mmCIF file of C-alpha atoms and ligand atoms in Angstrom:
data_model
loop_
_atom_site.group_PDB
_atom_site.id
_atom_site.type_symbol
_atom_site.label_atom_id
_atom_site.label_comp_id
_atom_site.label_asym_id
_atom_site.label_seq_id
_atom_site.Cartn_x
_atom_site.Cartn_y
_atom_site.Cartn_z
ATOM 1 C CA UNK A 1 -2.358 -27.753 6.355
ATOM 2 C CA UNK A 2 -2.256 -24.497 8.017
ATOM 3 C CA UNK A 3 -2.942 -21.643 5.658
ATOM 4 C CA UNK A 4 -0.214 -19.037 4.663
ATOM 5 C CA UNK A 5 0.271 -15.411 5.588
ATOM 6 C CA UNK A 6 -0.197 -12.222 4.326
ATOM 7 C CA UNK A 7 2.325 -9.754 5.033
ATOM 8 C CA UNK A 8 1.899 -5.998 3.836
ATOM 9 C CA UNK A 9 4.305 -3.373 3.256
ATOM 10 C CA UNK A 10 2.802 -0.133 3.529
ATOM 11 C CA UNK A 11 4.785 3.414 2.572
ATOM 12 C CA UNK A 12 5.504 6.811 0.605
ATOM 13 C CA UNK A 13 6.809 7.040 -2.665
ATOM 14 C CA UNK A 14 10.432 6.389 -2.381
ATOM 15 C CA UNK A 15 10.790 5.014 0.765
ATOM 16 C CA UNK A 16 12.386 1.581 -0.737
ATOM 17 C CA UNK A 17 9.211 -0.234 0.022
ATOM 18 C CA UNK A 18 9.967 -2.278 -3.218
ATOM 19 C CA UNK A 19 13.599 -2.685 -2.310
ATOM 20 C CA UNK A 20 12.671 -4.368 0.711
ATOM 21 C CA UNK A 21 9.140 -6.189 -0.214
ATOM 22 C CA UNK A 22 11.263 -8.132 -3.223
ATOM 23 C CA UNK A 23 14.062 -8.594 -0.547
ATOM 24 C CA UNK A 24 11.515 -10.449 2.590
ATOM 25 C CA UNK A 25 9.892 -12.174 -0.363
ATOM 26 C CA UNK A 26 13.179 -14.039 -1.208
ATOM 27 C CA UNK A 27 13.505 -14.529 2.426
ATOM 28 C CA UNK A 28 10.233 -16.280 3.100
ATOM 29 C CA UNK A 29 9.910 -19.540 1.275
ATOM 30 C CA UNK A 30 7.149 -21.142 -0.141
ATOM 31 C CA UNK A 31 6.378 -16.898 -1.484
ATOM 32 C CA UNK A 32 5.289 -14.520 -3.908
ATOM 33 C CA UNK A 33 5.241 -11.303 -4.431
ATOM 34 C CA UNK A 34 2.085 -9.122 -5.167
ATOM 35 C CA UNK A 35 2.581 -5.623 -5.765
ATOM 36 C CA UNK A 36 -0.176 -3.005 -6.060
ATOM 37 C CA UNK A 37 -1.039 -1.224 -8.546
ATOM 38 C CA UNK A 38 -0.502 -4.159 -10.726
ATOM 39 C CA UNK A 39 -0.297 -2.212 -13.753
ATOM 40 C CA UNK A 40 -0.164 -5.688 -16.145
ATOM 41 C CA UNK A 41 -4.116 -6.340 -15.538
ATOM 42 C CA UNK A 42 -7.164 -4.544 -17.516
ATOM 43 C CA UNK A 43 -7.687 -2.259 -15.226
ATOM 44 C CA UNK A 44 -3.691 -2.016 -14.089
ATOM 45 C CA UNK A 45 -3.243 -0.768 -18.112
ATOM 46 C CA UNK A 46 -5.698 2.252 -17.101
ATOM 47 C CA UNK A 47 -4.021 3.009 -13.575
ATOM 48 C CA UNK A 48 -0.747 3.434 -15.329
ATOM 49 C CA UNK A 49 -2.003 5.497 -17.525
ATOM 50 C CA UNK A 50 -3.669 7.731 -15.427
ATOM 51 C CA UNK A 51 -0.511 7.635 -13.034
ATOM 52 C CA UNK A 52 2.133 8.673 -15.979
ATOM 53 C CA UNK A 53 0.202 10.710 -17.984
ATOM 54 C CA UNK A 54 -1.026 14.304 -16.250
ATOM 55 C CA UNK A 55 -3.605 15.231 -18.622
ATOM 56 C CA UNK A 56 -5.329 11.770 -18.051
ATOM 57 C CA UNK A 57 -8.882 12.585 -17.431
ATOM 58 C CA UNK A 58 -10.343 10.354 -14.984
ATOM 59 C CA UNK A 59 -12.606 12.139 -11.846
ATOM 60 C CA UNK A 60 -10.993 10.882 -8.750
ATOM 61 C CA UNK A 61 -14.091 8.940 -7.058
ATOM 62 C CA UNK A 62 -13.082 6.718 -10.623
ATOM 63 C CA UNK A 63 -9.641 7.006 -9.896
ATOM 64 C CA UNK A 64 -10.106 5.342 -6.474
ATOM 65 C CA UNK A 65 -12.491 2.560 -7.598
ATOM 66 C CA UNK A 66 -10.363 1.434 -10.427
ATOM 67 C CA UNK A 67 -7.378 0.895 -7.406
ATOM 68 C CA UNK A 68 -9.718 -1.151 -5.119
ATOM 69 C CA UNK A 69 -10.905 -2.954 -8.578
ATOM 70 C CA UNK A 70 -7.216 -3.686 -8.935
ATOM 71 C CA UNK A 71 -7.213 -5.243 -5.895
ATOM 72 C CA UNK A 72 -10.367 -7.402 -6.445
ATOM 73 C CA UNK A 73 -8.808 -8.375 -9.927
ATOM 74 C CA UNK A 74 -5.959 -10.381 -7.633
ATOM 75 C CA UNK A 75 -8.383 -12.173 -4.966
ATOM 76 C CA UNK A 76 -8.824 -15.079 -6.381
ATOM 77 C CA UNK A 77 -5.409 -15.680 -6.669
ATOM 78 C CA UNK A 78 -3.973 -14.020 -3.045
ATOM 79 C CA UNK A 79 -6.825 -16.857 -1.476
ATOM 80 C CA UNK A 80 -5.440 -19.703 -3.486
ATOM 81 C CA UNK A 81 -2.366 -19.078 -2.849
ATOM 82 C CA UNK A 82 -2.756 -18.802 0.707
ATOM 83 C CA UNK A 83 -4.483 -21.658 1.012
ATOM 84 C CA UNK A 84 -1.616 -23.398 -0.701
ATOM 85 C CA UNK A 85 0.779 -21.877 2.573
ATOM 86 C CA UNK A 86 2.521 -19.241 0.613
ATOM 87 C CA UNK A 87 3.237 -15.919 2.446
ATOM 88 C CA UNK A 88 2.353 -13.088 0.047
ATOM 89 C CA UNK A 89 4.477 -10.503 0.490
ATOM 90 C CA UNK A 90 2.194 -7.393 -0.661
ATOM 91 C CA UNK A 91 3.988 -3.887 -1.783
ATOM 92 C CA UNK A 92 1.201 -1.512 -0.886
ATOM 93 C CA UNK A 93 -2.525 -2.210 -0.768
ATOM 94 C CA UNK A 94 -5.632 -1.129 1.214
ATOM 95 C CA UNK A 95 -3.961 1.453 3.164
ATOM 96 C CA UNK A 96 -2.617 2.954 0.397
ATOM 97 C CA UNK A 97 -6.181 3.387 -1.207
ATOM 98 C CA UNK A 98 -7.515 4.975 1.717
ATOM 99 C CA UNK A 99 -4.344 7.367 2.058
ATOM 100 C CA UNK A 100 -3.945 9.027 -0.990
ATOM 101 C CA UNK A 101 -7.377 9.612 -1.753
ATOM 102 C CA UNK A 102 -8.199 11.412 1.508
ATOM 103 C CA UNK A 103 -5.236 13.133 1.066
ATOM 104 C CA UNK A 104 -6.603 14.306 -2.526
ATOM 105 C CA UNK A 105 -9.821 15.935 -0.286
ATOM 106 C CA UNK A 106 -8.576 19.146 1.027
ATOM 107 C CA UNK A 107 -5.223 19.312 -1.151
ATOM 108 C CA UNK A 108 -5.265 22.780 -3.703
ATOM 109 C CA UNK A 109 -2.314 21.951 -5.941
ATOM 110 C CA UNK A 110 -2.321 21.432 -9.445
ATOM 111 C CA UNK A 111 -1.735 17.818 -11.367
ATOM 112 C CA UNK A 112 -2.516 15.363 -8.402
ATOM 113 C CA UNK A 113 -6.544 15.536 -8.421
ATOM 114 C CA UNK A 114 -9.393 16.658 -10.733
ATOM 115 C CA UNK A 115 -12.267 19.296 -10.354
ATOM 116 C CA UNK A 116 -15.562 19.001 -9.029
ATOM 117 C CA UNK A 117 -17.095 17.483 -5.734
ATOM 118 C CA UNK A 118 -14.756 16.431 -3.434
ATOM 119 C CA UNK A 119 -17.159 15.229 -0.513
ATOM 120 C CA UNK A 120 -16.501 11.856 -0.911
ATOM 121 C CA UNK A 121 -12.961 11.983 -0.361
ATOM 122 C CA UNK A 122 -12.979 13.263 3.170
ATOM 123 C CA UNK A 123 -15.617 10.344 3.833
ATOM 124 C CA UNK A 124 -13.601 6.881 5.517
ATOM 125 C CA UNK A 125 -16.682 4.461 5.009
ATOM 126 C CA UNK A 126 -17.007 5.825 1.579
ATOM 127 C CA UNK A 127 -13.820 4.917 0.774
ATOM 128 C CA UNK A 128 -13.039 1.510 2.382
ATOM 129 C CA UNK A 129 -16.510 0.726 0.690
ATOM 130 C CA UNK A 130 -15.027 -1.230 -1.860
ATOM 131 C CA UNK A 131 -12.369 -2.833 -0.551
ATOM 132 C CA UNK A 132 -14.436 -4.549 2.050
ATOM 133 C CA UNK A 133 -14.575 -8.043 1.522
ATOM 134 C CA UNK A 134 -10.811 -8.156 0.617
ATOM 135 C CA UNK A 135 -8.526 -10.753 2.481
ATOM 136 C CA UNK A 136 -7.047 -8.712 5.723
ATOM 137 C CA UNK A 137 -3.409 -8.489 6.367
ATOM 138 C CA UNK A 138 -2.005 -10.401 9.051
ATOM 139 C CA UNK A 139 0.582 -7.894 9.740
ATOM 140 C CA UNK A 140 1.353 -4.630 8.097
ATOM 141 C CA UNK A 141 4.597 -2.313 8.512
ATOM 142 C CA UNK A 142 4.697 0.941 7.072
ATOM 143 C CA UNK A 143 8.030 2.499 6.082
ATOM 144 C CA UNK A 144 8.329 6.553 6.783
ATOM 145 C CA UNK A 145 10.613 8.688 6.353
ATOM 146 C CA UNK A 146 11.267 12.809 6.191
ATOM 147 C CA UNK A 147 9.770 14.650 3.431
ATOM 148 C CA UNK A 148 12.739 16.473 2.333
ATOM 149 C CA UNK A 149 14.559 12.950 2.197
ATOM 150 C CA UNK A 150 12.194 11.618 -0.378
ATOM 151 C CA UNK A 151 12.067 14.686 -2.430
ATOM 152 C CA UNK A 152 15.859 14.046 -2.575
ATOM 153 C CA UNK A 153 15.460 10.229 -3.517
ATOM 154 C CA UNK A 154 15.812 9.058 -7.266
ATOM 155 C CA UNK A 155 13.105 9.339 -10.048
ATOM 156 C CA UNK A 156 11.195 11.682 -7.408
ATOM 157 C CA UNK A 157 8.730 13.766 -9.352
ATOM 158 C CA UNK A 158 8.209 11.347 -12.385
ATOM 159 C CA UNK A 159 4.974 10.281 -12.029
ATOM 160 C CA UNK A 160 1.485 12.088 -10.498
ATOM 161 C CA UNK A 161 1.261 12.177 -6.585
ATOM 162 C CA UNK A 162 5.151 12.775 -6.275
ATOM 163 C CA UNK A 163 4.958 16.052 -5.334
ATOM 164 C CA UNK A 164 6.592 16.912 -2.092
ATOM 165 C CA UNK A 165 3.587 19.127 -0.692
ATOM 166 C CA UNK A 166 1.052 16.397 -1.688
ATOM 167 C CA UNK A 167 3.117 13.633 0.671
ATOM 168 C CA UNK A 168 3.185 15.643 3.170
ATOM 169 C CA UNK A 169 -0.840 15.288 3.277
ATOM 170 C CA UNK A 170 -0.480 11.335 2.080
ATOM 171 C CA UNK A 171 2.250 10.768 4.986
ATOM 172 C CA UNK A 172 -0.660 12.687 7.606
ATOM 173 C CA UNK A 173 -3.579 10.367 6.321
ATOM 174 C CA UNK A 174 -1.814 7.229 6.406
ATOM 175 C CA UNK A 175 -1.179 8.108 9.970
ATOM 176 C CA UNK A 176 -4.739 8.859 10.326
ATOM 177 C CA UNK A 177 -6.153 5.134 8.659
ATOM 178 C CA UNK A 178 -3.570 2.798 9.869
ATOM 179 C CA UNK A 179 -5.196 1.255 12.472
ATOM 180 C CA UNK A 180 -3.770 1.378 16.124
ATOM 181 C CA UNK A 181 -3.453 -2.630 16.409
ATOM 182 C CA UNK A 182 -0.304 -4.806 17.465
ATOM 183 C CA UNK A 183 -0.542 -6.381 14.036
ATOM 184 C CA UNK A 184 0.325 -2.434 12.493
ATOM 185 C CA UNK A 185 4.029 -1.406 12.864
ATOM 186 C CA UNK A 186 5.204 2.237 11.888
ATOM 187 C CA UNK A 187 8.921 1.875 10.977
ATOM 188 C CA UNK A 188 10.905 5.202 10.486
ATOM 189 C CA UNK A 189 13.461 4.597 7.560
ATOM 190 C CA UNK A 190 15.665 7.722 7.568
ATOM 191 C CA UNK A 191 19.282 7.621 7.925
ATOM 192 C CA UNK A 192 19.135 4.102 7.777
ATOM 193 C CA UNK A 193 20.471 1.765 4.998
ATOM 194 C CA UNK A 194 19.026 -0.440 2.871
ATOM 195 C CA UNK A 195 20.524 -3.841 5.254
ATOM 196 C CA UNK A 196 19.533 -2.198 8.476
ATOM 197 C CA UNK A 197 15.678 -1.711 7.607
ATOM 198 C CA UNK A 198 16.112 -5.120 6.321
ATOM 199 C CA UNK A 199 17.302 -6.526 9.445
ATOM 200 C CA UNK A 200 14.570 -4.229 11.264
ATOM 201 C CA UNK A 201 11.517 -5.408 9.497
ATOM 202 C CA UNK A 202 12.714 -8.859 9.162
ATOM 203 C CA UNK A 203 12.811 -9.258 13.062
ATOM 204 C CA UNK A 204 9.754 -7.808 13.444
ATOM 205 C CA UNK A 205 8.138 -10.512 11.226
ATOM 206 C CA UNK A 206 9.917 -13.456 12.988
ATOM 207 C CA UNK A 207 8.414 -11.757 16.245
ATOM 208 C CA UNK A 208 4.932 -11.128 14.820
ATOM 209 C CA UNK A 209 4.424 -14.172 12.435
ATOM 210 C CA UNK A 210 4.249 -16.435 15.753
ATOM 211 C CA UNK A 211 1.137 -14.714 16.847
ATOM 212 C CA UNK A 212 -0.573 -15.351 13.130
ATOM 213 C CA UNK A 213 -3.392 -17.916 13.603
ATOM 214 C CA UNK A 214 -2.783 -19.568 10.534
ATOM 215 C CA UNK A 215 -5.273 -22.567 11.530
ATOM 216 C CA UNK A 216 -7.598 -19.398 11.081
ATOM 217 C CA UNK A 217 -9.433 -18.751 8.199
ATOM 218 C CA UNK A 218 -7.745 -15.384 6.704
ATOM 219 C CA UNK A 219 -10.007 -12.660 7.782
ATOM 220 C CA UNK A 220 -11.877 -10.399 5.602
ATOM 221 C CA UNK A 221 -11.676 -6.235 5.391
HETATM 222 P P1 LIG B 301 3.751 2.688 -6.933
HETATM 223 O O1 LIG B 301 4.664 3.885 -7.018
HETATM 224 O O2 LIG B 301 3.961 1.885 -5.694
HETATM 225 O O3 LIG B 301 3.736 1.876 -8.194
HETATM 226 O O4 LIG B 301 2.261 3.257 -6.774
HETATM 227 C C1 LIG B 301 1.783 4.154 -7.707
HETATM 228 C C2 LIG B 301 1.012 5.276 -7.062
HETATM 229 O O5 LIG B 301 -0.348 4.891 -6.832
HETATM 230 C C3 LIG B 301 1.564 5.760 -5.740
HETATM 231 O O6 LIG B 301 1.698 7.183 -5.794
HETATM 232 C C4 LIG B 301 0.485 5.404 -4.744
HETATM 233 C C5 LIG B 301 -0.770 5.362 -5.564
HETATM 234 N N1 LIG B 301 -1.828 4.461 -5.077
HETATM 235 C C6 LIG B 301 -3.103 4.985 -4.838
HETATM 236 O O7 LIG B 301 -3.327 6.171 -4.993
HETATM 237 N N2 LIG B 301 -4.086 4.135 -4.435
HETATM 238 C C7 LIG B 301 -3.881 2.794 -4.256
HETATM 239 O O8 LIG B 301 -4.807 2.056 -3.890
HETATM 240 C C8 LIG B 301 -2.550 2.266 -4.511
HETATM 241 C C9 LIG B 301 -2.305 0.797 -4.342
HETATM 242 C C10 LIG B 301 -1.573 3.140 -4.924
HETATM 243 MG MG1 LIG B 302 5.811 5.373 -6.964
#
């Protein structure tokens, strides 16, 4: 049986990246949805925490691990249920571990990061470190949009990182670690509604998903 795929939806706060992971999830059948942070794990309890709760004190080389440890915490599962033909539909992951902490390494302003050395932050091999070994994506779209657009969006500012100066930075370093493949689709969101990215990024996984060697092994980060 051929194996499943693994589809990743990749974004900035507020950019409806749930909205339209839960949406292609209920499109794609046998599927489930895996959405990171998974804040209902051991170490998800701790991300929350340090997400809603500013005077959290957690250095952010700890910060970052605990995310990739997240991750880890699901591999068992993502593989079996791959191997059962499922398409996982995943609402951020790798990406977003590499983005926001280089985006933590030359940013000044108050809440997002803590004190002390930053040099590891700025480092790419430091920071994929721990995610490598992971299953890779087969095909990953990331949803942008303008930064005064998602300061406008509902529940902005709630929780640490949503702070419009500090996206600015996370939107620039995503741009920076996406990788420049076929299999990596940048999808600009503003203006558009909720059905027309739909239709957008479902097409582009009917037109993608052929390529998808799913008599393949899933590759490994
Ligand atoms: P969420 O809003 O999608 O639940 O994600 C919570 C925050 O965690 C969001 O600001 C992005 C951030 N994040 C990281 O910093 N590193 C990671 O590896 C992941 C998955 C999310
Ligand atoms: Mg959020």
């Amino acid at each position: 049986m051929p194996r499943g795929q693994l589809i990743l939806i990749e974004g900035l706060d507020r950019s409806g990246k749930s909205t339209q992971a839960s949406y292609l999830t209920s499109k794609l059948s046998p599927s489930k949805l895996i959405k990171f942070p998974d804040r209902t794990t051991p170490i998800g309890k701790l991300i929350n925490e340090y997400l809603t709760n500013k005077s959290f004190a957690l250095n952010d080389q700890s910060a970052h691990l605990l995310f990739s440890a997240n991750r880890w915490e699901l591999n068992e599962e993502i593989h079996s249920l791959l191997n059962q033909g499922y398409f996982i539909v995943l609402d951020r992951y790798i990406y977003s571990g590499l983005a926001y902490t280089l985006a933590k390494h030359d940013f000044q302003g108050e809440g997002v990061s803590s004190g002390g050395s930053k040099k590891q932050l700025g480092d790419i091999d430091w920071l994929l470190g721990p995610d490598k070994g992971l299953p890779k994506p087969d095909l990953t779209l990331f949803l942008t949009l303008d930064l005064q657009e998602i300061s406008k969006r509902k529940g902005f500012g709630d929780e640490r990182y949503e702070m419009e100066q500090f996206q600015a930075r996370v939107k620039q370093c995503f741009l920076k670690v996406l990788p420049k493949e076929d299999n990596v689709q940048i999808v600009d969101v503003g203006g558009k509604t909720i059905e027309q990215v739909s239709e957008e990024l479902w097409n582009l996984i009917v037109s993608k998903s052929k390529h998808i060697q799913t008599n393949n092994p899933i590759e490994l980060i």
